[in-house]
């Protein structure tokens, strides 16, 4: 019996299913999360699923889950974001949107506690969450195309286009007409800011329709990111680094481990 376990939710997403198949091909034991997950304690468990379930099992299973900092986007030079971005709270964002009367794009930094969208007059922010919930607020940008990059050790391990003009339209990065430009933008970004991210992370990049320039959309946890048309085997490499045994986490990645 192998000690390497790939743990997925009881109801896995399409991405978790694809990565589970890739993990099984490597000889890993694939398990679905159930009431008896404590039996896996002591084995080398890797997780692919949502943050709420991860928080429930991480302590028992000794997981080291890597996440980008909440304020990473706000610290980027504007040449990489193409817009102003602020990390604030849900309550403050609601008050400012109501006072200004102008719409803004609002999203949770990492967890999908409410839908990322344009909020403002006629589209109020949710009231069911605590006012202290952290949110990122940015100017509204129209992305002509959006791409997901799975990064490992400062390099693109896998990538995919996932949307065109806001509509889901996955395609492998290297089959997209802008693939080389996306890679060039990512190389410049990582050269300037790569040390501010964990060694395994997901970064989304968009082509801004109004300017024809590229901008960072957001950064996320690989273990809770759709792979779209990226190669599952390469995505798996990133997920295994980002959500594996805590004792294997590299020293440089320790600041990015979820508490």
Tab-separated table of N, CA and C in Angstrom, residues 26-27 163:
chain	number	residue	atom	x	y	z
A	26	UNK	N	0.070	7.725	-11.414
A	26	UNK	CA	1.387	7.803	-10.762
A	26	UNK	C	1.528	6.804	-9.625
A	27	UNK	N	0.484	6.060	-9.355
A	27	UNK	CA	0.542	5.080	-8.275
A	27	UNK	C	0.061	5.585	-6.944
A	163	UNK	N	-11.669	32.171	-20.659
A	163	UNK	CA	-12.821	33.002	-21.011
A	163	UNK	C	-12.467	33.952	-22.138
